Amino acid sequence: SQQGEEDPQALSIQEGENATMNCSYKTSINNLQWYRQNSGRGLVHLILIRSNEREKHSGRLRVTLDTSKKSSSLLITASRAADTASYFCAAAAGGSYIPTFGRGTSLIVHP
Amino acid sequence: DAGITQSPRHKVTETGTPVTLRCHQTENHRYMYWYRQDPGHGLRLIHYSYGVKDTDKGEVSDGYSVSRSKTEDFLLTLESATSSQTSVYFCAISEGTGEAQPQHFGDGTRLSIL
């Protein structure tokens, strides 16, 4: 069963706009990770946020974690056409070192 | 990029034939994983390894077996391929610590079973 579930399934925006993707999970976690997948390629790790952290930044990426709501969000600011990809969250349940991946959000950024 | 090589990158085979996919890493990471990715299902764990000769089942292990005789190589075998095993297969590696670590992925093997 999916530990992480992304929302929306698909997102289409214009270059320069911000893109927000959400992830909900079912059980308590030790950390949550976000990955990007370009068409025809493997997943690439973006950010890991631990259960005792609320927010984390990496360049144009901002990840938040709300453990009370069992949810996380990934914000990409000032999006670029090169950000077009699928984005996955992966949640590792407490005590497990193997995360479970969601089905992903497909992001299209129009130039 | 993490040194992960999957082979072959593409394969077409017939139902009932055996198929072996290979994952090779140059990072000396302890953990290795095999996933399959299908539309509507996302990424699902098939088997994983936490050391040489140490493997365990994932969410969708039926019909698959694995072997790890060396740190750098993790093999996935379909003993008798079925059409339901048509998928894109990804290998991943991670360092081993108490909590989930970032995984590094290969570029996948696209397997078609006719």
Coordinates of N, CA and C in Angstrom, one line a residue:
Chain A
S1 N 0.9 -1.2 0.0 CA 0.0 0.0 0.0 C 0.9 1.2 0.0
Q2 N 0.4 2.3 -0.5 CA 1.2 3.6 -0.7 C 1.2 4.2 0.7
Q3 N 2.4 4.5 1.1 CA 2.6 5.3 2.4 C 2.4 6.8 2.0
G4 N 3.0 7.2 0.9 CA 2.8 8.6 0.5 C 1.9 8.7 -0.7
E5 N 1.1 9.7 -0.7 CA 0.2 10.0 -1.9 C 0.3 11.4 -2.3
E6 N 0.6 11.7 -3.5 CA 0.8 13.1 -4.0 C -0.5 13.7 -4.5
D7 N -0.6 15.0 -4.4 CA -1.7 15.7 -4.9 C -1.3 17.1 -5.4
P8 N -1.6 17.6 -6.6 CA -2.5 16.9 -7.6 C -1.7 15.8 -8.4
Q9 N -2.4 15.0 -9.2 CA -1.7 14.1 -10.0 C -1.0 14.7 -11.1
A10 N -1.6 15.9 -11.6 CA -0.9 16.6 -12.7 C -1.1 18.1 -12.5
L11 N -0.1 18.8 -12.9 CA 0.0 20.3 -12.7 C 0.6 20.9 -13.9
S12 N -0.1 21.9 -14.5 CA 0.4 22.6 -15.6 C 0.5 24.1 -15.3
I13 N 1.7 24.7 -15.5 CA 1.8 26.1 -15.1 C 2.7 26.8 -16.2
Q14 N 2.8 28.1 -16.1 CA 3.6 28.9 -17.0 C 5.0 29.1 -16.3
E15 N 6.0 29.3 -17.1 CA 7.3 29.6 -16.6 C 7.3 30.8 -15.7
G16 N 8.0 30.8 -14.6 CA 8.0 32.0 -13.7 C 7.0 31.8 -12.5
E17 N 6.0 31.0 -12.7 CA 5.0 30.8 -11.6 C 5.6 29.8 -10.6
N18 N 4.9 29.8 -9.5 CA 5.3 28.8 -8.4 C 4.5 27.5 -8.6
A19 N 5.1 26.4 -8.2 CA 4.4 25.1 -8.3 C 4.4 24.5 -6.9
T20 N 3.2 24.1 -6.4 CA 3.1 23.5 -5.1 C 2.5 22.1 -5.3
M21 N 3.2 21.1 -4.7 CA 2.7 19.7 -4.7 C 2.6 19.2 -3.3
N22 N 1.6 18.4 -3.0 CA 1.3 18.0 -1.6 C 1.5 16.5 -1.6
C23 N 1.8 16.0 -0.4 CA 2.0 14.6 -0.1 C 1.3 14.3 1.2
S24 N 0.5 13.3 1.3 CA -0.1 12.8 2.5 C 0.4 11.4 2.8
Y25 N 0.5 11.1 4.1 CA 1.0 9.7 4.4 C 0.2 9.2 5.6
K26 N 0.3 7.9 5.9 CA -0.7 7.3 6.7 C -0.2 7.0 8.2
T27 N 1.1 6.7 8.3 CA 1.5 6.4 9.7 C 2.6 7.3 10.1
S28 N 3.1 7.2 11.3 CA 4.1 8.1 11.8 C 5.4 7.8 11.0
I29 N 6.2 8.8 10.8 CA 7.4 8.6 9.9 C 8.7 9.0 10.6
N30 N 9.8 8.5 10.2 CA 11.1 9.0 10.7 C 11.6 10.1 9.7
N31 N 11.3 10.0 8.5 CA 11.6 11.1 7.5 C 10.8 11.0 6.3
L32 N 10.8 12.1 5.5 CA 10.1 12.1 4.2 C 11.0 12.7 3.2
Q33 N 11.0 12.1 2.0 CA 11.9 12.5 1.0 C 11.1 12.9 -0.3
W34 N 11.7 13.8 -1.1 CA 11.1 14.2 -2.4 C 12.1 13.9 -3.4
Y35 N 11.6 13.4 -4.6 CA 12.4 13.0 -5.7 C 11.8 13.6 -7.0
R36 N 12.7 13.8 -8.0 CA 12.2 14.2 -9.3 C 12.6 13.1 -10.3
Q37 N 11.8 12.9 -11.3 CA 12.0 12.0 -12.4 C 11.8 12.6 -13.7
N38 N 12.8 12.8 -14.5 CA 12.7 13.3 -15.9 C 12.3 12.1 -16.7
S39 N 11.6 12.4 -17.8 CA 11.1 11.3 -18.7 C 12.2 10.4 -19.2
G40 N 12.0 9.1 -19.0 CA 13.0 8.1 -19.4 C 14.2 7.9 -18.5
R41 N 14.2 8.6 -17.4 CA 15.4 8.5 -16.5 C 15.0 8.0 -15.1
G42 N 16.0 7.7 -14.3 CA 15.7 7.3 -12.9 C 15.4 8.5 -12.0
L43 N 14.9 8.2 -10.8 CA 14.6 9.2 -9.8 C 15.8 9.9 -9.3
V44 N 15.7 11.1 -9.0 CA 16.8 11.9 -8.5 C 16.4 12.5 -7.1
H45 N 17.2 12.3 -6.1 CA 16.8 12.8 -4.7 C 16.9 14.3 -4.7
L46 N 15.9 14.9 -4.1 CA 15.9 16.4 -4.0 C 16.1 16.8 -2.5
I47 N 15.3 16.4 -1.6 CA 15.4 16.9 -0.2 C 14.9 15.8 0.7
L48 N 15.5 15.7 1.9 CA 15.0 14.8 2.9 C 14.7 15.7 4.1
I49 N 13.5 15.5 4.7 CA 13.1 16.3 5.9 C 12.8 15.3 7.0
R50 N 13.3 15.5 8.2 CA 13.1 14.6 9.3 C 11.9 14.9 10.0
S51 N 11.4 14.0 10.8 CA 10.1 14.2 11.5 C 10.1 15.3 12.5
N52 N 11.3 15.7 13.0 CA 11.4 16.8 14.0 C 11.7 18.1 13.3
E53 N 11.7 18.2 12.0 CA 11.9 19.4 11.2 C 10.5 19.9 10.6
R54 N 10.4 21.2 10.5 CA 9.1 21.7 9.9 C 9.3 22.3 8.5
E55 N 10.5 22.7 8.2 CA 10.7 23.3 6.9 C 12.2 23.1 6.5
K56 N 12.4 23.0 5.2 CA 13.7 22.9 4.7 C 13.8 23.5 3.3
H57 N 14.9 24.1 3.0 CA 15.1 24.8 1.7 C 16.3 24.2 1.0
S58 N 16.2 24.3 -0.4 CA 17.3 23.9 -1.2 C 17.2 24.7 -2.5
G59 N 17.9 25.8 -2.7 CA 17.8 26.6 -3.9 C 16.4 27.1 -4.0
R60 N 15.7 26.8 -5.1 CA 14.3 27.2 -5.4 C 13.3 26.3 -4.8
L61 N 13.7 25.3 -4.1 CA 12.8 24.3 -3.5 C 12.6 24.6 -2.0
R62 N 11.3 24.5 -1.6 CA 11.0 24.6 -0.2 C 10.1 23.5 0.2
V63 N 10.5 22.7 1.2 CA 9.6 21.6 1.7 C 9.2 21.9 3.1
T64 N 7.9 21.6 3.3 CA 7.4 21.7 4.7 C 6.8 20.4 5.1
L65 N 6.8 20.2 6.4 CA 6.3 18.9 7.0 C 5.4 19.2 8.2
D66 N 4.2 18.7 8.1 CA 3.2 18.9 9.2 C 2.8 17.5 9.7
T67 N 3.5 17.1 10.8 CA 3.3 15.7 11.3 C 1.9 15.5 11.9
S68 N 1.3 16.6 12.4 CA 0.0 16.5 13.0 C -1.1 16.2 11.9
K69 N -0.8 16.7 10.7 CA -1.7 16.4 9.6 C -1.2 15.3 8.7
K70 N -0.1 14.8 9.0 CA 0.5 13.7 8.2 C 0.6 14.2 6.7
S71 N 1.2 15.3 6.5 CA 1.3 15.9 5.2 C 2.6 16.7 5.0
S72 N 3.0 16.8 3.7 CA 4.2 17.5 3.4 C 3.9 18.3 2.1
S73 N 4.5 19.4 1.8 CA 4.4 20.0 0.6 C 5.7 20.4 0.0
L74 N 5.8 20.4 -1.3 CA 7.0 20.8 -2.1 C 6.6 22.0 -2.9
L75 N 7.4 23.1 -2.7 CA 7.1 24.3 -3.4 C 8.4 24.6 -4.3
I76 N 8.1 24.8 -5.6 CA 9.2 25.2 -6.5 C 8.9 26.6 -6.9
T77 N 9.7 27.5 -6.6 CA 9.5 28.9 -6.9 C 10.1 29.3 -8.2
A78 N 9.5 30.3 -8.9 CA 10.0 30.8 -10.2 C 10.3 29.6 -11.1
S79 N 9.3 28.8 -11.4 CA 9.6 27.6 -12.2 C 10.1 27.9 -13.5
R80 N 10.9 26.9 -14.1 CA 11.5 26.9 -15.4 C 11.0 25.8 -16.2
A81 N 11.1 25.9 -17.5 CA 10.7 24.7 -18.4 C 11.5 23.5 -18.0
A82 N 12.7 23.6 -17.5 CA 13.5 22.5 -17.1 C 13.0 21.8 -15.9
D83 N 12.1 22.4 -15.2 CA 11.5 21.7 -14.0 C 10.4 20.7 -14.4
T84 N 10.1 20.7 -15.7 CA 9.1 19.7 -16.1 C 9.6 18.3 -15.8
A85 N 8.8 17.6 -15.1 CA 9.2 16.3 -14.6 C 8.1 15.7 -13.7
S86 N 8.2 14.5 -13.3 CA 7.3 13.9 -12.2 C 8.0 14.1 -10.9
Y87 N 7.2 14.3 -9.9 CA 7.8 14.5 -8.5 C 7.1 13.5 -7.6
F88 N 7.9 12.9 -6.8 CA 7.5 11.8 -5.9 C 7.9 12.1 -4.5
C89 N 7.0 11.8 -3.6 CA 7.3 11.8 -2.2 C 7.5 10.4 -1.7
A90 N 8.4 10.2 -0.7 CA 8.7 8.8 -0.2 C 8.8 8.9 1.3
A91 N 7.9 8.2 2.0 CA 7.9 8.3 3.4 C 8.4 7.0 4.1
A92 N 9.2 7.2 5.0 CA 9.8 6.0 5.8 C 9.1 5.9 7.1
A93 N 8.3 4.9 7.3 CA 7.6 4.7 8.6 C 8.6 4.6 9.8
G94 N 8.2 5.0 10.9 CA 9.1 4.9 12.1 C 9.7 3.5 12.3
G95 N 11.0 3.4 12.4 CA 11.6 2.1 12.6 C 12.1 1.5 11.3
S96 N 11.6 2.0 10.1 CA 12.0 1.4 8.9 C 13.0 2.3 8.2
Y97 N 13.9 1.7 7.5 CA 14.9 2.5 6.7 C 14.5 2.5 5.2
I98 N 13.4 1.9 4.8 CA 13.0 1.8 3.4 C 11.8 2.7 3.3
P99 N 11.8 3.7 2.4 CA 10.7 4.6 2.2 C 9.7 3.9 1.2
T100 N 8.5 4.3 1.3 CA 7.4 3.9 0.4 C 7.1 5.1 -0.5
F101 N 7.1 4.9 -1.8 CA 6.9 6.0 -2.8 C 5.4 6.1 -3.1
G102 N 5.0 7.4 -3.4 CA 3.7 7.7 -3.9 C 3.7 7.5 -5.4
R103 N 2.5 7.8 -6.0 CA 2.3 7.7 -7.4 C 2.9 8.9 -8.2
G104 N 3.1 10.0 -7.5 CA 3.8 11.1 -8.2 C 2.8 12.2 -8.7
T105 N 3.4 13.4 -8.9 CA 2.7 14.5 -9.5 C 3.5 14.8 -10.8
S106 N 2.8 14.9 -11.9 CA 3.4 15.2 -13.2 C 3.3 16.7 -13.3
L107 N 4.4 17.4 -13.4 CA 4.5 18.9 -13.6 C 4.9 19.2 -15.0
I108 N 4.2 20.1 -15.6 CA 4.6 20.6 -16.9 C 4.7 22.1 -16.8
V109 N 5.8 22.7 -17.1 CA 6.1 24.1 -17.1 C 6.2 24.6 -18.5
H110 N 5.3 25.4 -18.9 CA 5.3 25.9 -20.3 C 6.1 27.2 -20.4
P111 N 7.0 27.2 -21.4 CA 7.9 28.3 -21.6 C 7.2 29.6 -22.1
Chain B
D1 N 26.8 12.1 -10.7 CA 25.8 11.0 -10.6 C 26.4 9.8 -10.0
A2 N 25.6 9.2 -9.1 CA 26.0 7.9 -8.5 C 26.3 6.9 -9.5
G3 N 27.4 6.1 -9.3 CA 27.8 5.1 -10.3 C 26.9 3.8 -10.2
I4 N 25.8 3.9 -10.9 CA 24.9 2.8 -11.0 C 24.6 2.5 -12.5
T5 N 24.8 1.2 -12.8 CA 24.6 0.8 -14.2 C 23.6 -0.4 -14.2
Q6 N 22.6 -0.2 -15.0 CA 21.6 -1.3 -15.2 C 21.8 -1.9 -16.6
S7 N 21.7 -3.2 -16.7 CA 21.8 -3.8 -18.0 C 20.8 -5.0 -18.0
P8 N 20.2 -5.3 -19.2 CA 20.2 -4.4 -20.3 C 19.3 -3.2 -20.1
R9 N 19.3 -2.2 -21.0 CA 18.5 -1.1 -20.8 C 17.1 -1.3 -21.4
H10 N 17.1 -2.2 -22.4 CA 15.8 -2.6 -23.0 C 15.9 -4.1 -23.3
K11 N 14.7 -4.8 -23.1 CA 14.6 -6.2 -23.5 C 13.2 -6.5 -23.8
V12 N 13.1 -7.3 -24.9 CA 11.8 -7.9 -25.3 C 12.0 -9.4 -25.3
T13 N 11.1 -10.1 -24.6 CA 11.2 -11.5 -24.6 C 9.8 -12.1 -24.6
E14 N 9.7 -13.5 -24.6 CA 8.5 -14.1 -24.7 C 8.0 -14.7 -23.3
T15 N 6.7 -14.8 -23.2 CA 6.2 -15.5 -21.9 C 6.8 -16.8 -21.7
G16 N 7.2 -17.1 -20.5 CA 7.7 -18.4 -20.1 C 9.2 -18.5 -20.1
T17 N 9.9 -17.5 -20.6 CA 11.4 -17.5 -20.7 C 11.9 -16.9 -19.4
P18 N 13.1 -17.3 -19.0 CA 13.8 -16.7 -17.9 C 14.5 -15.4 -18.3
V19 N 14.5 -14.4 -17.4 CA 15.1 -13.1 -17.6 C 15.9 -12.7 -16.4
T20 N 17.1 -12.2 -16.6 CA 17.9 -11.7 -15.5 C 18.3 -10.3 -15.8
L21 N 18.0 -9.4 -14.9 CA 18.4 -8.0 -15.0 C 19.6 -7.8 -14.0
R22 N 20.5 -7.0 -14.4 CA 21.7 -6.7 -13.6 C 21.8 -5.3 -13.2
C23 N 22.2 -5.1 -11.9 CA 22.5 -3.8 -11.4 C 23.9 -3.8 -10.8
H24 N 24.7 -2.8 -11.3 CA 26.1 -2.8 -10.9 C 26.4 -1.4 -10.3
Q25 N 27.0 -1.3 -9.1 CA 27.3 0.0 -8.5 C 28.8 0.1 -8.2
T26 N 29.3 1.3 -8.2 CA 30.7 1.6 -7.9 C 30.8 2.4 -6.7
E27 N 29.7 2.5 -5.9 CA 29.7 3.4 -4.7 C 30.0 2.6 -3.4
N28 N 30.0 1.3 -3.4 CA 30.3 0.5 -2.2 C 29.2 0.7 -1.2
H29 N 27.9 1.0 -1.7 CA 26.8 1.2 -0.7 C 26.3 -0.1 -0.3
R30 N 25.9 -0.2 1.0 CA 25.4 -1.4 1.6 C 24.1 -1.9 1.0
Y31 N 23.2 -0.9 0.8 CA 21.8 -1.3 0.5 C 21.6 -1.2 -1.0
M32 N 20.9 -2.2 -1.6 CA 20.5 -2.2 -3.0 C 19.0 -2.6 -3.1
Y33 N 18.3 -2.0 -4.0 CA 16.9 -2.3 -4.2 C 16.5 -2.5 -5.6
W34 N 15.5 -3.3 -5.8 CA 14.8 -3.4 -7.1 C 13.4 -2.9 -7.0
Y35 N 13.0 -2.0 -7.9 CA 11.6 -1.5 -8.0 C 11.1 -1.8 -9.4
R36 N 9.8 -1.8 -9.5 CA 9.1 -1.7 -10.8 C 8.2 -0.5 -10.8
Q37 N 8.1 0.1 -12.0 CA 7.3 1.3 -12.1 C 6.3 1.1 -13.2
D38 N 5.0 1.2 -12.8 CA 3.9 1.0 -13.7 C 3.0 2.2 -13.6
P39 N 2.3 2.6 -14.8 CA 1.3 3.7 -14.7 C 0.2 3.4 -13.7
G40 N -0.1 4.4 -12.9 CA -1.1 4.2 -11.9 C -0.7 3.6 -10.6
H41 N 0.5 3.0 -10.6 CA 1.0 2.4 -9.4 C 2.2 3.0 -8.8
G42 N 2.9 3.9 -9.5 CA 4.1 4.5 -9.0 C 5.2 3.5 -8.9
L43 N 6.0 3.6 -7.9 CA 7.2 2.8 -7.7 C 6.9 1.8 -6.6
R44 N 7.1 0.5 -6.9 CA 6.8 -0.5 -6.0 C 8.1 -1.4 -5.7
L45 N 8.4 -1.7 -4.5 CA 9.6 -2.4 -4.1 C 9.4 -3.9 -4.4
I46 N 10.3 -4.5 -5.1 CA 10.3 -5.9 -5.4 C 11.1 -6.7 -4.3
H47 N 12.4 -6.5 -4.3 CA 13.3 -7.1 -3.3 C 14.3 -6.1 -2.9
Y48 N 15.0 -6.3 -1.8 CA 16.1 -5.4 -1.5 C 17.2 -6.3 -0.8
S49 N 18.4 -5.7 -0.7 CA 19.5 -6.4 -0.1 C 20.2 -5.4 0.9
Y50 N 20.5 -6.0 2.0 CA 21.2 -5.2 3.1 C 22.6 -5.7 3.3
G51 N 23.2 -6.5 2.4 CA 24.5 -6.9 2.4 C 24.7 -8.1 1.5
V52 N 26.0 -8.5 1.3 CA 26.2 -9.7 0.5 C 25.5 -10.9 1.0
K53 N 24.7 -11.5 0.2 CA 23.9 -12.7 0.5 C 22.8 -12.4 1.4
D54 N 22.5 -11.2 1.8 CA 21.4 -10.8 2.7 C 20.3 -10.1 1.8
T55 N 19.2 -10.7 1.6 CA 18.1 -10.1 0.9 C 16.8 -10.3 1.5
D56 N 15.8 -9.5 1.1 CA 14.5 -9.7 1.7 C 13.5 -9.3 0.7
K57 N 12.2 -9.7 0.9 CA 11.1 -9.4 0.0 C 10.6 -8.0 0.2
G58 N 10.1 -7.4 -0.9 CA 9.4 -6.2 -0.8 C 7.9 -6.4 -1.0
E59 N 7.2 -5.4 -1.5 CA 5.7 -5.4 -1.6 C 5.2 -6.3 -2.7
V60 N 6.0 -6.5 -3.8 CA 5.5 -7.2 -5.0 C 6.6 -8.2 -5.4
S61 N 6.9 -9.2 -4.5 CA 8.0 -10.1 -4.8 C 7.6 -11.4 -5.5
D62 N 6.4 -11.7 -5.6 CA 6.0 -12.9 -6.2 C 6.4 -13.0 -7.7
G63 N 7.1 -14.1 -8.1 CA 7.5 -14.3 -9.4 C 8.9 -13.7 -9.7
Y64 N 9.5 -13.2 -8.6 CA 10.9 -12.6 -8.8 C 11.8 -13.3 -7.7
S65 N 13.1 -13.4 -8.1 CA 14.1 -13.8 -7.1 C 15.3 -12.9 -7.3
V66 N 16.2 -12.8 -6.3 CA 17.3 -11.9 -6.4 C 18.5 -12.7 -5.8
S67 N 19.7 -12.1 -6.2 CA 20.9 -12.6 -5.6 C 22.0 -11.5 -5.6
R68 N 22.8 -11.6 -4.5 CA 23.8 -10.6 -4.3 C 25.1 -11.4 -3.8
S69 N 26.0 -11.7 -4.7 CA 27.2 -12.5 -4.3 C 28.3 -11.5 -4.1
K70 N 28.2 -10.3 -4.6 CA 29.3 -9.3 -4.4 C 28.6 -8.0 -4.0
T71 N 29.3 -7.1 -3.3 CA 28.8 -5.8 -2.9 C 28.2 -5.0 -4.1
E72 N 28.9 -5.1 -5.2 CA 28.6 -4.2 -6.3 C 27.5 -4.7 -7.2
D73 N 27.1 -6.0 -7.1 CA 26.2 -6.5 -8.1 C 24.9 -7.1 -7.4
F74 N 23.8 -6.7 -8.0 CA 22.5 -7.2 -7.5 C 21.7 -7.6 -8.7
L75 N 21.3 -8.9 -8.7 CA 20.6 -9.5 -9.9 C 19.2 -9.7 -9.6
L76 N 18.3 -9.4 -10.5 CA 16.9 -9.7 -10.4 C 16.5 -10.7 -11.5
T77 N 15.9 -11.8 -11.1 CA 15.6 -12.9 -12.0 C 14.1 -13.1 -12.0
L78 N 13.5 -13.2 -13.3 CA 12.2 -13.6 -13.5 C 12.3 -15.0 -14.0
E79 N 12.0 -16.0 -13.2 CA 12.2 -17.4 -13.5 C 11.4 -17.8 -14.8
S80 N 10.2 -17.4 -14.9 CA 9.3 -17.7 -16.0 C 8.5 -16.5 -16.3
A81 N 8.9 -15.6 -17.2 CA 8.3 -14.3 -17.3 C 6.8 -14.4 -17.8
T82 N 6.0 -13.5 -17.2 CA 4.6 -13.4 -17.6 C 4.4 -12.0 -18.1
S83 N 3.3 -11.8 -18.9 CA 3.0 -10.5 -19.5 C 2.8 -9.4 -18.4
S84 N 2.3 -9.9 -17.2 CA 2.1 -8.9 -16.1 C 3.4 -8.3 -15.5
Q85 N 4.5 -8.9 -15.9 CA 5.8 -8.4 -15.5 C 6.4 -7.4 -16.5
T86 N 5.7 -7.1 -17.6 CA 6.1 -6.0 -18.4 C 6.1 -4.7 -17.6
S87 N 7.2 -4.1 -17.6 CA 7.3 -2.9 -16.7 C 8.7 -2.2 -17.0
V88 N 8.9 -1.1 -16.3 CA 10.2 -0.5 -16.2 C 10.8 -0.8 -14.8
Y89 N 12.0 -1.4 -14.8 CA 12.6 -1.9 -13.6 C 13.7 -0.9 -13.2
F90 N 13.7 -0.5 -12.0 CA 14.8 0.4 -11.5 C 15.5 -0.2 -10.3
C91 N 16.8 0.0 -10.4 CA 17.7 -0.4 -9.3 C 18.0 0.9 -8.5
A92 N 18.2 0.8 -7.2 CA 18.6 1.9 -6.4 C 19.6 1.4 -5.3
I93 N 20.4 2.4 -4.9 CA 21.3 2.0 -3.8 C 21.2 3.1 -2.7
S94 N 21.6 2.8 -1.5 CA 21.7 3.8 -0.4 C 22.7 3.3 0.6
E95 N 23.2 4.3 1.3 CA 24.1 3.9 2.4 C 23.2 3.4 3.6
G96 N 23.8 2.6 4.4 CA 23.1 2.0 5.5 C 23.3 2.7 6.8
T97 N 22.2 3.2 7.4 CA 22.2 3.8 8.7 C 20.8 3.4 9.3
G98 N 20.6 4.0 10.5 CA 19.3 3.6 11.2 C 18.1 4.2 10.5
E99 N 18.2 5.3 9.8 CA 17.0 5.9 9.2 C 17.1 5.8 7.7
A100 N 16.0 6.0 7.0 CA 16.0 5.9 5.6 C 16.9 7.0 5.0
Q101 N 17.8 6.5 4.1 CA 18.8 7.4 3.5 C 18.3 7.7 2.1
P102 N 18.8 8.8 1.5 CA 18.5 9.1 0.1 C 18.9 7.9 -0.8
Q103 N 18.0 7.6 -1.7 CA 18.4 6.5 -2.7 C 18.8 7.1 -4.0
H104 N 19.8 6.4 -4.6 CA 20.3 6.8 -5.9 C 19.9 5.8 -6.9
F105 N 19.3 6.2 -8.0 CA 18.7 5.3 -8.9 C 19.5 5.2 -10.2
G106 N 19.4 4.0 -10.8 CA 19.8 3.8 -12.2 C 18.8 4.3 -13.1
D107 N 19.1 4.3 -14.4 CA 18.2 4.8 -15.4 C 17.1 3.8 -15.9
G108 N 17.1 2.6 -15.3 CA 16.0 1.7 -15.6 C 16.3 0.7 -16.7
T109 N 15.5 -0.4 -16.7 CA 15.4 -1.3 -17.7 C 14.0 -1.5 -18.2
R110 N 13.7 -1.2 -19.5 CA 12.4 -1.4 -20.0 C 12.2 -2.8 -20.5
L111 N 11.4 -3.5 -19.8 CA 11.2 -5.0 -20.1 C 9.8 -5.2 -20.7
S112 N 9.7 -5.8 -21.9 CA 8.5 -6.1 -22.5 C 8.4 -7.6 -22.7
I113 N 7.3 -8.2 -22.2 CA 7.1 -9.7 -22.3 C 5.9 -9.9 -23.2
L114 N 6.1 -10.6 -24.3 CA 5.0 -10.8 -25.3 C 4.4 -12.1 -25.1

